[in-house]
Amino acid sequence: MSKVSVLIGCAFGDEGKGAIIDYISPHYDIVARSGGGANAGHTLVVNGVKTIFRLIPSGVLRSNTKSILGNGMVIDPLILLDELNKLKNMNINNGYLNKIIMISDRAHLVMPYHILVDKILDKDNKIGTTKKGIGPAYTDKIMRRGIRVCDLFDEDLLIEKMVDAILGWKHVFANEVSEDILPTRIIEKLKPAIDEIKKYACDTVYTLNNLINIGTNILVESAQGTGLDIDFGTYPYVTSSNSSVGGAITGLGIPPTRITNVIGISKAYITRVGSGPFVTKITDKVGKYIQEQGNEFGSVTGRPRDVGWLDLCSLRYAAMINGFTELALTKLDVLTGLSEIKICNDYQHLKTNIRYDDNYYKNIVPIYKSFPGWDRDISGIKMFDDLPIEAINIVNYIKEQVGVPISIISVGPDRDQTIQR
Ligand code: IMP
């Protein structure tokens, strides 16, 4: 039977999905990305060399793994072209990338005007978006005026659709005159990317389902995390798509009944970039220490990420929404050297079910359980039992409190620095 695994971020993105996907991808024939766009930055470190992908799934560096960019994604053609060129330069699959990469012909495209709109609408950083045009591209999708990959095959129709979309944003452009809103200029600018994307476009929905039917193993790579989900996250401080398990289904056309396991991925602490509530945020020098040790600076925008203690209330909520069957715990090594490690296991005065939205969070005070830390370098450890007892106690506590087994622990950025249980 086909194994269909979905990997979901537990908090506000940046949980280390890239490294974990790269590590487990040899067990899968296909890695398929279901949502988001170039707002994500999945970092891989192979033999000490760091590579960041924003659009192409993180399994692409494994020679036998094929990659699918699903219909739920919003794809920036220029960034995709850049990534494809990067892979060609690395000589991945001898440069024959169209044999290993498929792009859904239903995926939406992020146009230059979407990026412009994003920059104008969030100029005061109320949400703190990545300014990659994500919200406006998903808005056009819902408004039924989006540009899809399949539209690239008819240039006249493409221009007509662009005019329609650009007119839809004219209230935003009121005082802006830019080449990014002239359809013919846009096409000129995007031409090399458009020509390239057309080589990879296909109906990935049938491809995926046919492959599942013949027993192919699929790993679904989601982007961002449950705290940024448009329905279940800290609305309105969220991204514009379903980054929880529902998005994995609608973003690829995989039936929910074919999913065999859902892997939640959580750091041993939490980070958040952009605005929005953050109950367990650490504001003293400990936060700074974790930020530096964990290199917590955005891989897309370079912004420093706020750091907080692990929040089991939100982790249990993520486990409920997504139905996690296992957890991957990343960056445990970053906590090395702290004399005290805290984990939030409850909220004070909790009278209602946790709602995980902005209004609810305003009145929340976290209750912490304190753990002693460890000093010993754990970044070379391969077996769980070889970890310091203090680290083992923390992992076991998280497992018990969330009620989900922890199958993978990462103790460093390289694919080899991973403990499998
Ligand atoms: P957008 O997705 O660019 O519209 O940004 C909306 C919110 O989601 C902002 O707070 C971003 O910082 C956050 N966000 C979007 N993608 C990521 C990600 O991959 N990691 C972390 N935060 C993200």
Short mmCIF file of C-alpha atoms and ligand atoms in Angstrom, two decimals:
data_model
loop_
_atom_site.label_atom_id
_atom_site.label_comp_id
_atom_site.label_asym_id
_atom_site.label_seq_id
_atom_site.Cartn_x
_atom_site.Cartn_y
_atom_site.Cartn_z
CA MET A 1 0.00 0.00 0.00
CA SER A 2 1.10 3.50 -0.75
CA LYS A 3 2.41 5.52 2.19
CA VAL A 4 1.10 9.09 2.12
CA SER A 5 2.65 11.22 4.87
CA VAL A 6 1.89 14.87 5.53
CA LEU A 7 4.38 17.09 7.31
CA ILE A 8 2.87 20.09 9.11
CA GLY A 9 4.45 22.93 11.06
CA CYS A 10 3.11 23.16 14.64
CA ALA A 11 3.59 26.88 15.30
CA PHE A 12 4.51 29.95 13.24
CA GLY A 13 6.61 28.37 10.50
CA ASP A 14 10.40 27.99 10.39
CA GLU A 15 10.21 24.74 12.36
CA GLY A 16 12.93 23.18 10.24
CA LYS A 17 10.75 21.40 7.68
CA GLY A 18 13.40 21.56 4.95
CA ALA A 19 15.98 19.57 6.90
CA ILE A 20 13.47 16.96 8.12
CA ILE A 21 12.00 16.48 4.63
CA ASP A 22 15.46 16.11 3.19
CA TYR A 23 16.25 13.52 5.90
CA ILE A 24 13.14 11.36 5.47
CA SER A 25 12.70 11.79 1.70
CA PRO A 26 14.67 8.60 0.79
CA HIS A 27 11.61 6.70 2.10
CA TYR A 28 9.41 8.45 -0.45
CA ASP A 29 9.22 8.48 -4.26
CA ILE A 30 7.62 11.90 -4.44
CA VAL A 31 7.71 15.05 -2.31
CA ALA A 32 4.72 17.25 -3.14
CA ARG A 33 4.29 20.78 -1.87
CA SER A 34 0.70 21.73 -1.17
CA GLY A 35 0.54 25.44 -0.40
CA GLY A 36 2.10 28.83 0.16
CA GLY A 37 4.71 30.39 -2.06
CA ALA A 38 7.99 32.21 -1.79
CA ASN A 39 7.03 33.38 1.71
CA ALA A 40 8.47 30.05 2.85
CA GLY A 41 12.19 29.39 2.96
CA HIS A 42 13.14 25.77 3.48
CA THR A 43 16.79 25.47 4.42
CA LEU A 44 18.82 22.35 3.67
CA VAL A 45 22.37 21.74 4.78
CA VAL A 46 24.07 18.88 2.95
CA ASN A 47 27.75 18.17 3.71
CA GLY A 48 27.99 21.60 5.29
CA VAL A 49 26.62 23.40 2.19
CA LYS A 50 23.49 25.45 2.84
CA THR A 51 20.75 25.69 0.18
CA ILE A 52 17.45 27.53 0.58
CA PHE A 53 14.39 26.67 -1.50
CA ARG A 54 11.30 28.82 -1.38
CA LEU A 55 9.18 27.00 -3.95
CA ILE A 56 10.72 23.71 -5.05
CA PRO A 57 10.09 20.90 -2.52
CA SER A 58 12.97 20.10 -0.21
CA GLY A 59 13.40 16.49 -1.43
CA VAL A 60 14.82 17.68 -4.74
CA LEU A 61 18.45 17.14 -3.71
CA ARG A 62 17.84 13.40 -3.29
CA SER A 63 18.51 11.73 -6.62
CA ASN A 64 15.58 9.30 -6.60
CA THR A 65 12.91 11.67 -5.32
CA LYS A 66 10.57 13.49 -7.69
CA SER A 67 9.08 16.87 -6.81
CA ILE A 68 5.59 18.23 -7.37
CA LEU A 69 4.49 21.85 -6.95
CA GLY A 70 0.79 21.49 -6.18
CA ASN A 71 -2.32 23.40 -7.20
CA GLY A 72 -2.58 25.01 -3.74
CA MET A 73 0.62 26.95 -4.24
CA VAL A 74 1.09 30.53 -5.42
CA ILE A 75 4.22 30.54 -7.56
CA ASP A 76 6.41 33.53 -8.30
CA PRO A 77 7.72 32.79 -11.82
CA LEU A 78 10.98 34.70 -11.40
CA ILE A 79 11.87 33.02 -8.11
CA LEU A 80 11.02 29.62 -9.60
CA LEU A 81 13.23 30.29 -12.62
CA ASP A 82 16.03 31.23 -10.27
CA GLU A 83 15.65 27.98 -8.31
CA LEU A 84 15.51 25.89 -11.48
CA ASN A 85 18.70 27.53 -12.72
CA LYS A 86 20.34 26.90 -9.35
CA LEU A 87 19.48 23.19 -9.63
CA LYS A 88 20.78 23.07 -13.21
CA ASN A 89 24.04 24.58 -12.05
CA MET A 90 24.23 21.93 -9.33
CA ASN A 91 23.73 19.41 -12.15
CA ILE A 92 20.79 17.80 -10.35
CA ASN A 93 19.49 14.90 -12.52
CA ASN A 94 22.17 15.83 -15.07
CA GLY A 95 20.29 19.05 -15.70
CA TYR A 96 17.17 17.17 -16.97
CA LEU A 97 14.90 18.71 -14.38
CA ASN A 98 11.64 18.23 -16.26
CA LYS A 99 11.99 14.47 -15.63
CA ILE A 100 11.88 15.02 -11.86
CA ILE A 101 9.85 18.21 -11.33
CA MET A 102 6.14 18.67 -12.09
CA ILE A 103 4.14 21.85 -11.67
CA SER A 104 0.36 21.76 -11.34
CA ASP A 105 -1.30 23.55 -14.25
CA ARG A 106 -3.89 24.77 -11.69
CA ALA A 107 -1.33 26.45 -9.41
CA HIS A 108 -1.71 30.22 -9.24
CA LEU A 109 1.00 32.67 -10.17
CA VAL A 110 2.25 35.59 -8.14
CA MET A 111 2.41 38.49 -10.56
CA PRO A 112 4.55 41.63 -10.12
CA TYR A 113 1.38 43.59 -9.30
CA HIS A 114 0.66 41.24 -6.38
CA ILE A 115 4.04 42.07 -4.88
CA LEU A 116 3.38 45.78 -5.39
CA VAL A 117 -0.06 45.50 -3.73
CA ASP A 118 1.42 43.55 -0.79
CA LYS A 119 4.04 46.26 -0.27
CA ILE A 120 1.48 49.07 -0.43
CA LEU A 121 -1.16 47.42 1.78
CA ASP A 122 1.28 46.31 4.47
CA LYS A 123 3.60 49.31 4.28
CA ASP A 124 3.26 50.01 8.00
CA ASN A 125 3.89 46.30 8.78
CA LYS A 126 0.58 45.83 10.56
CA ILE A 127 0.71 42.14 9.66
CA GLY A 128 4.41 42.14 8.84
CA THR A 129 3.98 40.05 5.66
CA THR A 130 6.98 38.80 3.75
CA LYS A 131 6.03 41.23 0.91
CA LYS A 132 6.15 38.37 -1.57
CA GLY A 133 2.65 39.05 -2.93
CA ILE A 134 1.11 36.03 -1.20
CA GLY A 135 -2.08 37.60 0.20
CA PRO A 136 -2.97 39.47 -3.03
CA ALA A 137 -2.33 36.34 -5.16
CA TYR A 138 -4.64 34.25 -2.96
CA THR A 139 -7.17 37.12 -2.99
CA ASP A 140 -7.25 36.99 -6.79
CA LYS A 141 -7.68 33.21 -6.63
CA ILE A 142 -10.74 33.57 -4.40
CA MET A 143 -12.03 36.50 -6.51
CA ARG A 144 -11.81 34.16 -9.54
CA ARG A 145 -9.48 36.46 -11.41
CA GLY A 146 -6.18 34.75 -10.63
CA ILE A 147 -3.62 33.77 -13.25
CA ARG A 148 -2.94 30.04 -13.31
CA VAL A 149 -0.11 28.06 -14.84
CA CYS A 150 -2.51 26.77 -17.53
CA ASP A 151 -3.14 30.41 -18.60
CA LEU A 152 0.47 30.71 -19.76
CA PHE A 153 -0.29 28.75 -22.93
CA ASP A 154 -2.46 31.45 -24.54
CA GLU A 155 -0.81 34.88 -24.46
CA ASP A 156 -3.85 36.88 -25.67
CA LEU A 157 -6.06 35.36 -23.01
CA LEU A 158 -3.31 35.85 -20.44
CA ILE A 159 -3.19 39.59 -21.15
CA GLU A 160 -6.99 39.81 -20.95
CA LYS A 161 -6.98 38.08 -17.55
CA MET A 162 -4.18 40.28 -16.27
CA VAL A 163 -6.05 43.43 -17.24
CA ASP A 164 -9.08 42.16 -15.36
CA ALA A 165 -6.99 41.42 -12.24
CA ILE A 166 -5.08 44.70 -12.37
CA LEU A 167 -8.34 46.65 -12.66
CA GLY A 168 -9.51 44.83 -9.54
CA TRP A 169 -6.63 46.43 -7.63
CA LYS A 170 -6.88 49.93 -9.11
CA HIS A 171 -8.04 51.43 -5.81
CA VAL A 172 -4.72 50.33 -4.31
CA PHE A 173 -2.61 51.70 -7.15
CA ALA A 174 -4.37 55.10 -7.08
CA ASN A 175 -1.13 57.09 -6.87
CA GLU A 176 1.38 54.50 -7.98
CA VAL A 177 2.59 54.43 -11.56
CA SER A 178 4.70 51.36 -12.11
CA GLU A 179 5.80 49.07 -14.91
CA ASP A 180 4.59 46.24 -12.70
CA ILE A 181 0.98 47.00 -13.62
CA LEU A 182 1.42 47.10 -17.42
CA PRO A 183 0.47 43.66 -18.79
CA THR A 184 2.75 43.76 -21.87
CA ARG A 185 5.72 44.84 -19.73
CA ILE A 186 4.93 42.09 -17.26
CA ILE A 187 4.93 39.48 -20.01
CA GLU A 188 8.20 40.84 -21.38
CA LYS A 189 9.79 40.65 -17.93
CA LEU A 190 8.45 37.16 -17.21
CA LYS A 191 8.99 35.66 -20.69
CA PRO A 192 12.05 33.47 -19.85
CA ALA A 193 10.29 32.21 -16.69
CA ILE A 194 7.01 31.58 -18.53
CA ASP A 195 8.78 29.58 -21.26
CA GLU A 196 10.51 27.49 -18.62
CA ILE A 197 7.43 26.85 -16.44
CA LYS A 198 5.47 25.60 -19.45
CA LYS A 199 7.94 22.70 -19.75
CA TYR A 200 7.00 21.41 -16.30
CA ALA A 201 3.22 22.07 -16.29
CA CYS A 202 0.86 19.10 -16.10
CA ASP A 203 -2.26 17.81 -14.37
CA THR A 204 -0.59 16.76 -11.13
CA VAL A 205 -3.91 15.72 -9.57
CA TYR A 206 -4.27 12.69 -11.86
CA THR A 207 -0.55 11.99 -11.71
CA LEU A 208 -0.59 11.90 -7.89
CA ASN A 209 -3.74 9.80 -7.59
CA ASN A 210 -2.57 7.31 -10.22
CA LEU A 211 0.74 6.99 -8.39
CA ILE A 212 -1.00 6.45 -5.05
CA ASN A 213 -3.08 3.70 -6.68
CA ILE A 214 0.03 1.80 -7.74
CA GLY A 215 1.65 2.00 -4.30
CA THR A 216 3.96 5.01 -4.67
CA ASN A 217 5.07 6.66 -1.42
CA ILE A 218 4.25 10.36 -1.21
CA LEU A 219 5.46 12.96 1.27
CA VAL A 220 3.38 16.12 1.41
CA GLU A 221 5.41 19.21 2.26
CA SER A 222 3.26 21.95 3.69
CA ALA A 223 4.57 25.46 4.31
CA GLN A 224 4.37 27.82 7.32
CA GLY A 225 2.66 26.40 10.43
CA THR A 226 -0.68 25.86 12.19
CA GLY A 227 -0.38 29.20 14.05
CA LEU A 228 -0.33 30.97 10.66
CA ASP A 229 -3.29 29.04 9.21
CA ILE A 230 -5.95 31.38 7.77
CA ASP A 231 -8.73 29.50 9.66
CA PHE A 232 -7.04 28.14 12.77
CA GLY A 233 -4.12 30.49 13.37
CA THR A 234 -3.85 33.82 15.19
CA TYR A 235 -6.14 35.64 12.72
CA PRO A 236 -5.60 38.25 11.33
CA TYR A 237 -1.87 37.75 11.95
CA VAL A 238 -1.70 34.77 9.65
CA THR A 239 -0.78 33.88 6.10
CA SER A 240 -3.46 33.63 3.40
CA SER A 241 -3.75 29.88 3.02
CA ASN A 242 -4.53 26.77 5.05
CA SER A 243 -1.16 25.73 6.36
CA SER A 244 -2.70 22.96 8.47
CA VAL A 245 -3.67 19.50 7.23
CA GLY A 246 -6.75 20.63 5.25
CA GLY A 247 -4.49 22.59 2.92
CA ALA A 248 -2.51 19.45 2.19
CA ILE A 249 -5.66 17.84 0.82
CA THR A 250 -7.07 20.75 -1.18
CA GLY A 251 -3.60 21.84 -2.28
CA LEU A 252 -2.88 18.57 -4.06
CA GLY A 253 -6.19 16.76 -4.66
CA ILE A 254 -5.26 13.82 -2.45
CA PRO A 255 -8.25 12.13 -0.74
CA PRO A 256 -8.06 12.38 3.08
CA THR A 257 -8.72 8.65 3.34
CA ARG A 258 -5.41 7.93 1.59
CA ILE A 259 -3.30 9.81 4.14
CA THR A 260 -1.44 7.26 6.27
CA ASN A 261 0.34 9.51 8.76
CA VAL A 262 0.56 13.18 9.76
CA ILE A 263 3.89 14.32 11.14
CA GLY A 264 3.88 17.49 13.25
CA ILE A 265 7.14 19.38 13.25
CA SER A 266 8.04 21.57 16.20
CA LYS A 267 11.18 23.25 17.40
CA ALA A 268 12.22 22.64 21.02
CA TYR A 269 11.21 26.29 21.47
CA ILE A 270 9.07 28.64 19.35
CA THR A 271 9.88 31.50 17.02
CA ARG A 272 7.68 34.07 15.37
CA VAL A 273 8.45 36.63 12.70
CA GLY A 274 6.02 39.39 11.76
CA SER A 275 3.24 40.71 14.00
CA GLY A 276 0.72 38.87 16.16
CA PRO A 277 0.33 37.43 19.65
CA PHE A 278 3.15 35.42 21.16
CA VAL A 279 2.29 34.24 24.67
CA THR A 280 5.60 32.60 25.59
CA LYS A 281 7.91 35.22 24.06
CA ILE A 282 11.21 35.59 25.95
CA THR A 283 12.19 39.22 26.30
CA ASP A 284 15.42 38.93 28.31
CA LYS A 285 18.95 37.83 27.39
CA VAL A 286 17.91 34.17 27.27
CA GLY A 287 15.81 35.01 24.19
CA LYS A 288 18.80 36.67 22.59
CA TYR A 289 20.97 33.62 23.40
CA ILE A 290 18.51 31.23 21.74
CA GLN A 291 18.10 33.59 18.77
CA GLU A 292 21.86 33.61 18.20
CA GLN A 293 22.50 29.92 18.90
CA GLY A 294 19.60 28.95 16.63
CA ASN A 295 20.49 31.51 13.95
CA GLU A 296 16.90 32.71 14.15
CA PHE A 297 16.89 35.17 11.30
CA GLY A 298 14.35 34.85 8.47
CA SER A 299 15.61 32.84 5.49
CA VAL A 300 13.34 34.88 3.17
CA THR A 301 13.46 38.36 4.66
CA GLY A 302 16.46 38.24 7.00
CA ARG A 303 14.27 39.62 9.81
CA PRO A 304 15.26 38.55 13.35
CA ARG A 305 12.72 36.06 14.69
CA ASP A 306 11.25 36.57 18.16
CA VAL A 307 11.95 33.61 20.40
CA GLY A 308 9.73 31.97 23.03
CA TRP A 309 9.47 28.86 25.20
CA LEU A 310 7.70 25.84 23.81
CA ASP A 311 3.94 26.21 24.31
CA LEU A 312 2.24 22.87 24.90
CA CYS A 313 -1.25 24.45 24.85
CA SER A 314 -0.75 25.48 21.23
CA LEU A 315 1.07 22.22 20.44
CA ARG A 316 -1.87 20.18 21.78
CA TYR A 317 -4.20 22.39 19.72
CA ALA A 318 -2.09 21.77 16.60
CA ALA A 319 -2.17 18.03 17.35
CA MET A 320 -5.97 18.19 17.61
CA ILE A 321 -6.49 20.15 14.37
CA ASN A 322 -4.04 18.11 12.34
CA GLY A 323 -4.42 14.68 13.94
CA PHE A 324 -0.69 14.18 14.33
CA THR A 325 0.38 10.56 14.43
CA GLU A 326 3.98 11.50 15.29
CA LEU A 327 6.13 14.50 16.09
CA ALA A 328 9.53 15.64 14.85
CA LEU A 329 11.34 17.81 17.40
CA THR A 330 13.98 20.08 15.89
CA LYS A 331 16.84 22.24 17.14
CA LEU A 332 17.14 20.57 20.54
CA ASP A 333 20.88 21.37 20.41
CA VAL A 334 20.11 25.11 20.45
CA LEU A 335 19.03 24.85 24.11
CA THR A 336 22.47 23.51 25.13
CA GLY A 337 24.16 25.80 27.68
CA LEU A 338 20.97 27.12 29.33
CA SER A 339 20.80 26.52 33.07
CA GLU A 340 17.00 26.57 33.03
CA ILE A 341 14.60 25.54 30.26
CA LYS A 342 10.92 26.39 30.55
CA ILE A 343 7.93 24.77 28.91
CA CYS A 344 4.45 26.31 29.03
CA ASN A 345 2.01 23.56 29.99
CA ASP A 346 -1.11 25.60 30.77
CA TYR A 347 -2.64 29.08 30.60
CA GLN A 348 -3.77 30.91 33.76
CA HIS A 349 -7.52 31.56 34.21
CA LEU A 350 -8.31 29.37 31.23
CA LYS A 351 -12.10 29.40 31.24
CA THR A 352 -12.71 28.43 27.64
CA ASN A 353 -11.26 26.10 25.08
CA ILE A 354 -8.12 27.53 23.57
CA ARG A 355 -9.13 29.45 20.45
CA TYR A 356 -5.76 30.50 19.19
CA ASP A 357 -6.92 33.80 17.78
CA ASP A 358 -5.76 37.30 18.45
CA ASN A 359 -8.55 38.49 20.80
CA TYR A 360 -8.35 35.36 22.90
CA TYR A 361 -4.61 35.68 23.32
CA LYS A 362 -4.72 39.22 24.72
CA ASN A 363 -5.66 37.95 28.20
CA ILE A 364 -3.50 34.90 28.40
CA VAL A 365 -0.78 34.35 31.03
CA PRO A 366 1.36 31.25 30.51
CA ILE A 367 2.14 28.81 33.32
CA TYR A 368 5.58 27.26 33.04
CA LYS A 369 7.18 24.05 34.21
CA SER A 370 10.89 24.53 34.74
CA PHE A 371 13.56 22.00 33.75
CA PRO A 372 17.31 21.97 34.45
CA GLY A 373 19.40 22.34 31.28
CA TRP A 374 22.62 20.64 30.13
CA ASP A 375 26.06 21.82 29.03
CA ARG A 376 27.34 18.86 27.04
CA ASP A 377 27.48 19.30 23.24
CA ILE A 378 24.75 17.06 21.79
CA SER A 379 25.21 17.91 18.12
CA GLY A 380 27.00 14.64 17.28
CA ILE A 381 24.65 12.30 19.17
CA LYS A 382 22.97 9.59 17.06
CA MET A 383 21.09 7.55 19.69
CA PHE A 384 18.31 8.89 21.92
CA ASP A 385 19.65 7.18 25.03
CA ASP A 386 23.00 8.96 24.61
CA LEU A 387 21.39 12.38 25.15
CA PRO A 388 21.91 14.01 28.58
CA ILE A 389 19.22 12.91 31.03
CA GLU A 390 17.97 16.51 31.21
CA ALA A 391 17.25 16.49 27.47
CA ILE A 392 15.65 13.04 27.64
CA ASN A 393 13.36 14.25 30.44
CA ILE A 394 12.20 17.21 28.31
CA VAL A 395 11.51 15.06 25.24
CA ASN A 396 9.57 12.53 27.33
CA TYR A 397 7.58 15.31 29.01
CA ILE A 398 6.55 16.77 25.65
CA LYS A 399 5.53 13.33 24.39
CA GLU A 400 3.41 12.64 27.49
CA GLN A 401 1.77 16.07 27.52
CA VAL A 402 0.87 16.10 23.83
CA GLY A 403 0.05 12.39 23.68
CA VAL A 404 1.93 11.89 20.42
CA PRO A 405 5.16 9.87 19.98
CA ILE A 406 8.32 11.79 19.02
CA SER A 407 9.88 9.87 16.15
CA ILE A 408 12.62 12.27 15.02
CA ILE A 409 14.86 14.66 16.95
CA SER A 410 17.29 16.97 15.23
CA VAL A 411 20.45 18.09 17.02
CA GLY A 412 22.04 20.20 14.28
CA PRO A 413 21.35 21.64 10.82
CA ASP A 414 23.03 18.90 8.75
CA ARG A 415 20.93 15.96 7.52
CA ASP A 416 23.19 13.59 9.52
CA GLN A 417 22.51 15.39 12.80
CA THR A 418 19.22 13.60 13.28
CA ILE A 419 18.13 11.00 15.83
CA GLN A 420 15.46 8.58 14.63
CA ARG A 421 13.49 6.58 17.22
P1 IMP B 1 2.57 36.45 4.13
O1 IMP B 1 2.44 34.97 4.10
O2 IMP B 1 3.79 36.97 3.42
O3 IMP B 1 1.32 37.15 3.70
O4 IMP B 1 2.79 36.90 5.66
C1 IMP B 1 1.79 36.76 6.65
C2 IMP B 1 2.40 36.38 8.00
O5 IMP B 1 2.93 35.07 7.93
C3 IMP B 1 3.58 37.27 8.41
O6 IMP B 1 3.57 37.38 9.83
C4 IMP B 1 4.80 36.49 7.98
O7 IMP B 1 5.95 36.81 8.74
C5 IMP B 1 4.32 35.08 8.26
N1 IMP B 1 4.96 34.06 7.42
C6 IMP B 1 4.65 33.73 6.15
N2 IMP B 1 5.42 32.73 5.72
C7 IMP B 1 6.24 32.41 6.73
C8 IMP B 1 7.25 31.41 6.90
O8 IMP B 1 7.55 30.58 6.02
N3 IMP B 1 7.87 31.40 8.11
C9 IMP B 1 7.54 32.27 9.11
N4 IMP B 1 6.60 33.20 9.01
C10 IMP B 1 5.96 33.26 7.82
#
